[in-house]
């Protein structure tokens, strides 16, 4: 099983060409966070539970 840091680094490398295509700075910043949330342990996969787990206090940004 991959360690979390290894998995995240591989995800970042894989996402790089897609993030370049997004263009907008905020989209490039938050897309990896959202994808990590979809792949993560959060039971509910909507934006609110993902934001609460991964970016507490920065809820509105995601």
mmCIF file of C-alpha atoms in Angstrom, residues 5-6 9 21 32 34 39 44 52-55 61:
data_model
loop_
_atom_site.group_PDB
_atom_site.id
_atom_site.type_symbol
_atom_site.label_atom_id
_atom_site.label_comp_id
_atom_site.label_asym_id
_atom_site.label_seq_id
_atom_site.Cartn_x
_atom_site.Cartn_y
_atom_site.Cartn_z
ATOM 1 C CA UNK A 5 2.629 11.377 0.886
ATOM 2 C CA UNK A 6 3.763 9.150 -1.992
ATOM 3 C CA UNK A 9 2.969 13.328 -4.950
ATOM 4 C CA UNK A 21 -5.672 23.431 -18.989
ATOM 5 C CA UNK A 32 -6.426 18.752 -6.408
ATOM 6 C CA UNK A 34 -11.448 18.246 -4.395
ATOM 7 C CA UNK A 39 -10.595 9.622 -3.195
ATOM 8 C CA UNK A 44 -20.196 11.675 1.971
ATOM 9 C CA UNK A 52 -14.847 20.289 6.336
ATOM 10 C CA UNK A 53 -12.302 17.464 6.434
ATOM 11 C CA UNK A 54 -9.565 18.791 4.135
ATOM 12 C CA UNK A 55 -9.813 22.563 4.517
ATOM 13 C CA UNK A 61 -13.218 28.476 -1.270
#
